[in-house]
Tab-separated table of C-alpha atoms in Angstrom:
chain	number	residue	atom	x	y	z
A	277	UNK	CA	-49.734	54.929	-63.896
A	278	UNK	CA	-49.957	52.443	-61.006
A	279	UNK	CA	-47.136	50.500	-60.106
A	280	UNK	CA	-48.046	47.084	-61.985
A	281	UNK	CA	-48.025	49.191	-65.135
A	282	UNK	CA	-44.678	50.339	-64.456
A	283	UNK	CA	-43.385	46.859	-64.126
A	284	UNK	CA	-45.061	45.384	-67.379
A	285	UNK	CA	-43.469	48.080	-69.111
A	286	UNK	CA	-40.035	47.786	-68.071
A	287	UNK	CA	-40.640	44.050	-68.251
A	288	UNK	CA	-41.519	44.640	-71.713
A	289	UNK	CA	-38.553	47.039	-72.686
A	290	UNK	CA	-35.920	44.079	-70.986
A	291	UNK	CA	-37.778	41.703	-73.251
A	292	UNK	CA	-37.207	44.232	-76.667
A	293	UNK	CA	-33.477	44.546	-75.436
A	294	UNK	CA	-32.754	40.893	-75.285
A	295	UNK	CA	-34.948	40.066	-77.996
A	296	UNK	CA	-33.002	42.584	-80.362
A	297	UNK	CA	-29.560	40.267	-79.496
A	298	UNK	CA	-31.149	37.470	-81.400
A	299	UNK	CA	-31.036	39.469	-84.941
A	300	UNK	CA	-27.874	39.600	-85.635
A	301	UNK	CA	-26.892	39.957	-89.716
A	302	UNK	CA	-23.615	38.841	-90.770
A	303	UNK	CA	-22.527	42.176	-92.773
A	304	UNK	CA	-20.100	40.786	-95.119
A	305	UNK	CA	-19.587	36.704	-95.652
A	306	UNK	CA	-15.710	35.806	-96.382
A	307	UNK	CA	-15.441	39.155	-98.018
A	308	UNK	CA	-12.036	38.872	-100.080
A	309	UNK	CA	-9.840	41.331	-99.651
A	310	UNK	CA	-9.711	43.779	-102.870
A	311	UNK	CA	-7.944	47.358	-101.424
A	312	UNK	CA	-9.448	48.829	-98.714
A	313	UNK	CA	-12.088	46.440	-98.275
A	314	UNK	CA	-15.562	47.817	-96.729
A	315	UNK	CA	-17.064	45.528	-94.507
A	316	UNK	CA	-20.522	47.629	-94.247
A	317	UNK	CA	-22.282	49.305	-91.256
A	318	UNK	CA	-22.402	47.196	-88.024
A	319	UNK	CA	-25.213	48.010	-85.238
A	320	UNK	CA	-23.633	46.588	-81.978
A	321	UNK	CA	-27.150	46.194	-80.609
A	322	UNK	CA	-28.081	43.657	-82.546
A	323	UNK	CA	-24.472	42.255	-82.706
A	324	UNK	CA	-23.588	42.313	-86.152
A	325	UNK	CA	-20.569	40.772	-87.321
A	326	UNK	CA	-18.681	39.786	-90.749
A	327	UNK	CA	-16.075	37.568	-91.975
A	328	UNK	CA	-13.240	38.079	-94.010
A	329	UNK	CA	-9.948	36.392	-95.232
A	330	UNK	CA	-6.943	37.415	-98.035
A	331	UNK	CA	-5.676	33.912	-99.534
A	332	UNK	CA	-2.959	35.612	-101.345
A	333	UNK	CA	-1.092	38.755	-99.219
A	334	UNK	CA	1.576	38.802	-101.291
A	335	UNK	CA	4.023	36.675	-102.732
A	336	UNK	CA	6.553	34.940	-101.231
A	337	UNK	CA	9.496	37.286	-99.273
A	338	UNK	CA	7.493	40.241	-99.948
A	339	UNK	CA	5.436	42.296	-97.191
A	340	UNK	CA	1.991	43.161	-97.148
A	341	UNK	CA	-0.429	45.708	-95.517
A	342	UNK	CA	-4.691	45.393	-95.714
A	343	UNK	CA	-6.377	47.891	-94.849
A	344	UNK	CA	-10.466	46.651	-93.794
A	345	UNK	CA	-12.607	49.573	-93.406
A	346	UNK	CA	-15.797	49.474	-91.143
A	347	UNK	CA	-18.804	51.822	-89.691
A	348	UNK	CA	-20.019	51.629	-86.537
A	349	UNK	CA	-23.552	53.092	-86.161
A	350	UNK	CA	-24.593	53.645	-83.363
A	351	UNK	CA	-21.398	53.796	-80.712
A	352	UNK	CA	-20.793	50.812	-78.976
A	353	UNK	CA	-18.392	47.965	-77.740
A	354	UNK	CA	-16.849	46.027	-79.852
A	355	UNK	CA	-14.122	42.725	-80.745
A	356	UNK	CA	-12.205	42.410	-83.511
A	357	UNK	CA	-10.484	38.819	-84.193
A	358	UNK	CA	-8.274	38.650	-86.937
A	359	UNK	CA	-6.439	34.557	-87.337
A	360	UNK	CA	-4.118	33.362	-89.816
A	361	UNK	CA	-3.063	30.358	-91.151
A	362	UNK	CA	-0.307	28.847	-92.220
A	363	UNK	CA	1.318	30.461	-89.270
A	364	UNK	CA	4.775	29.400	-90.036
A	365	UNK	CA	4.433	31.057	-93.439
A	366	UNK	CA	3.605	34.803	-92.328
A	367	UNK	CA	6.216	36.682	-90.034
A	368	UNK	CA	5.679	39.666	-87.924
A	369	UNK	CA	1.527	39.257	-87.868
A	370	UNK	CA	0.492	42.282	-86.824
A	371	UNK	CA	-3.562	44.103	-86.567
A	372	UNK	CA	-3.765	48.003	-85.938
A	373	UNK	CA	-7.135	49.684	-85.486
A	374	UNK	CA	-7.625	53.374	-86.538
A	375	UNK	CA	-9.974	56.308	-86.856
A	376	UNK	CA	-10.478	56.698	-90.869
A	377	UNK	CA	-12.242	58.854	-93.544
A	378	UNK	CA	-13.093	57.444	-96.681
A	379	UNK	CA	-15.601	56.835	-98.949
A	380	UNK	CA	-17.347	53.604	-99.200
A	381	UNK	CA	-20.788	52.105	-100.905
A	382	UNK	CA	-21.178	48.333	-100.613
A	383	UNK	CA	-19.897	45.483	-98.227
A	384	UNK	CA	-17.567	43.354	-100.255
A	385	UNK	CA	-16.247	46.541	-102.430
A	386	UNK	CA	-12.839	49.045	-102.120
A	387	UNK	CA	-13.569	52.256	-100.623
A	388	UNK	CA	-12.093	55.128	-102.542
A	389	UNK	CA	-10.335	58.450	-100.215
A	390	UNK	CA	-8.900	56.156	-97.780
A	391	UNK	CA	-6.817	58.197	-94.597
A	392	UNK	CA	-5.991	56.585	-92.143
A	393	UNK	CA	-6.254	58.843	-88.782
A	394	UNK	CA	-5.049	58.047	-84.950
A	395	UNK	CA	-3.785	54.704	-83.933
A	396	UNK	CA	-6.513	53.443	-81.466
A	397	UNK	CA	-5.403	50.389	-80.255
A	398	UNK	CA	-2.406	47.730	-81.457
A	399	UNK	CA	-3.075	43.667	-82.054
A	400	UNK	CA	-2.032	41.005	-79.666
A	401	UNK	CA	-0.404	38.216	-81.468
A	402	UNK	CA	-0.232	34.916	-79.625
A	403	UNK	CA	0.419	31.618	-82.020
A	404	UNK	CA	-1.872	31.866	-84.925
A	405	UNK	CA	-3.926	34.754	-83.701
A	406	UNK	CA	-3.892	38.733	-83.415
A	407	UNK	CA	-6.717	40.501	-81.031
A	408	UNK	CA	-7.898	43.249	-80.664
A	409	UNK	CA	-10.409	44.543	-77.987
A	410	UNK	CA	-11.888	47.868	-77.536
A	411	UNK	CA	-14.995	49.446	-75.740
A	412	UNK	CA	-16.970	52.450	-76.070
A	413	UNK	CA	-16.053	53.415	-79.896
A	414	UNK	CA	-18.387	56.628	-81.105
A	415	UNK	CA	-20.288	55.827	-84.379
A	416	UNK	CA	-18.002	56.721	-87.417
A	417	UNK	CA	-15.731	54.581	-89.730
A	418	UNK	CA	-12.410	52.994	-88.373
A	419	UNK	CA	-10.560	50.526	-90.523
A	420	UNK	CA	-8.191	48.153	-88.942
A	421	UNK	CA	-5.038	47.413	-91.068
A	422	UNK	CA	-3.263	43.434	-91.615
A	423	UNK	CA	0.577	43.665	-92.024
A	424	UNK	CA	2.919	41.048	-91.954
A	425	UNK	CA	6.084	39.662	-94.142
A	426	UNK	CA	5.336	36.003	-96.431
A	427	UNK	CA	8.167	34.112	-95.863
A	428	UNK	CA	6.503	31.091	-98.405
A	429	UNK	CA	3.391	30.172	-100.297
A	430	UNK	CA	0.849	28.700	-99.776
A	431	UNK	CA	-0.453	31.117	-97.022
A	432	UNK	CA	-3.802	33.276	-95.704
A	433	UNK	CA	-5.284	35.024	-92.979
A	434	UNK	CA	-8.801	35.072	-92.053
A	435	UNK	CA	-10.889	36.899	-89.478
A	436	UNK	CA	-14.361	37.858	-88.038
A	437	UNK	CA	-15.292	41.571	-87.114
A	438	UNK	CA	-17.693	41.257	-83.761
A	439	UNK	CA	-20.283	43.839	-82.339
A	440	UNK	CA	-21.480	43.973	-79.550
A	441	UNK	CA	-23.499	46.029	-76.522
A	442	UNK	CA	-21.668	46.618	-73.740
A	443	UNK	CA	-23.431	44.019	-70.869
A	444	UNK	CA	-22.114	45.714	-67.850
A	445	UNK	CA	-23.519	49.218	-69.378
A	446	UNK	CA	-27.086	47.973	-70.358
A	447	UNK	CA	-27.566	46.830	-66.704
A	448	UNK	CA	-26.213	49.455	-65.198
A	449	UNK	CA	-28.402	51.906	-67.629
A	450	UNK	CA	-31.362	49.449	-66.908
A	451	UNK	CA	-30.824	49.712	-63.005
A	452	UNK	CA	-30.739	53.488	-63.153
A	453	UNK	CA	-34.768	53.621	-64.903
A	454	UNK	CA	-35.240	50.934	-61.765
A	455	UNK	CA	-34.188	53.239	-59.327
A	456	UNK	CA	-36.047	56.084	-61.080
A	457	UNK	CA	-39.105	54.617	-61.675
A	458	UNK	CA	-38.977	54.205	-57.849
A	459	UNK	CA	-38.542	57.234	-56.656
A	460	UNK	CA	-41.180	58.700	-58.887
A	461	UNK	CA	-43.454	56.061	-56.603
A	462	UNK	CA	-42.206	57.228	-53.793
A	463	UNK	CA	-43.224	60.641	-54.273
A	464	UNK	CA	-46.666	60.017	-55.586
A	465	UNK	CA	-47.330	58.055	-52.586
């Protein structure tokens, strides 16, 4: 294969990888939160994402604690941002993530078998939002869990669950087949 080849190739294969970011499904639109909510599978490659929202926790000066349960097929990075709103109406906001097993079917429905495993990562609540970042999560289900305290009514929380391929990875993965494909020139020539 003569080096022009090589290049349309790999040309094409950068095209297929940005292409792919374009087809992005939205999983689960404003699912409402039912006990242990799925939110279906999400394929960071093509940078799924879904929405979701509880407009009654719990009543007023009682606490409450969602659990949202996700897969993530295949591994990959991904951002989790949860917001709520009225903000003066929900004390100590708070997002975990964990590894969980469980058994789920549809987007939208409760997943049955629900245990939670190892705390991966703690929220970051500033104002009316709680964040959570992560990279490099292996395929499998995690579930992220919504706690907090409502001090009145009315009040609600909504979110969006991101995915998305690492950048700096995919370049650094695409500059490795670079280098390779040059060296096997090299030593044909």
């Amino acid at each position: 294969m003569n080096f022009k080849k090589i290049l349309s190739v790999t040309a094409l294969a950068v095209a297929g990888l940005w292409g792919s970011q374009a087809s992005a499904a939205e999983i689960c639109t404003f699912c409402s939160y039912n006990g242990n909510t799925y939110l279906g599978t999400h394929n960071p490659v093509v940078n799924d994402f879904s929405t979701f929202r509880n407009i009654a926790p719990a009543a007023a000066n009682s606490s409450f604690s969602d659990t949202w349960v996700f897969r993530l097929n295949p591994a990959g990075q991904s951002t989790l941002n949860a917001n709520f709103n009225p903000t003066q109406n929900i004390a100590g906001f708070n997002v975990s993530l964990y590894n969980v097993t469980a058994t789920c079917t549809a987007s939208g429905t409760s997943c049955t078998g629900v245990t939670l495993g190892s705390l991966i990562s703690n929220g970051v609540t500033v104002g009316a939002a709680s964040d959570i970042n992560w990279l490099s999560l292996d395929a499998g289900m995690y579930a992220f869990v919504v706690t907090g305290r409502v001090s009145s009514t009315p009040v609600q929380y909504t979110g969006q669950l991101n995915t998305r391929v690492p950048e700096p990875g995919t370049l650094a993965l695409l500059g490795l087949g670079l280098v390779g494909l040059g060296a096997a020139r090299r030593r044909k020539a």
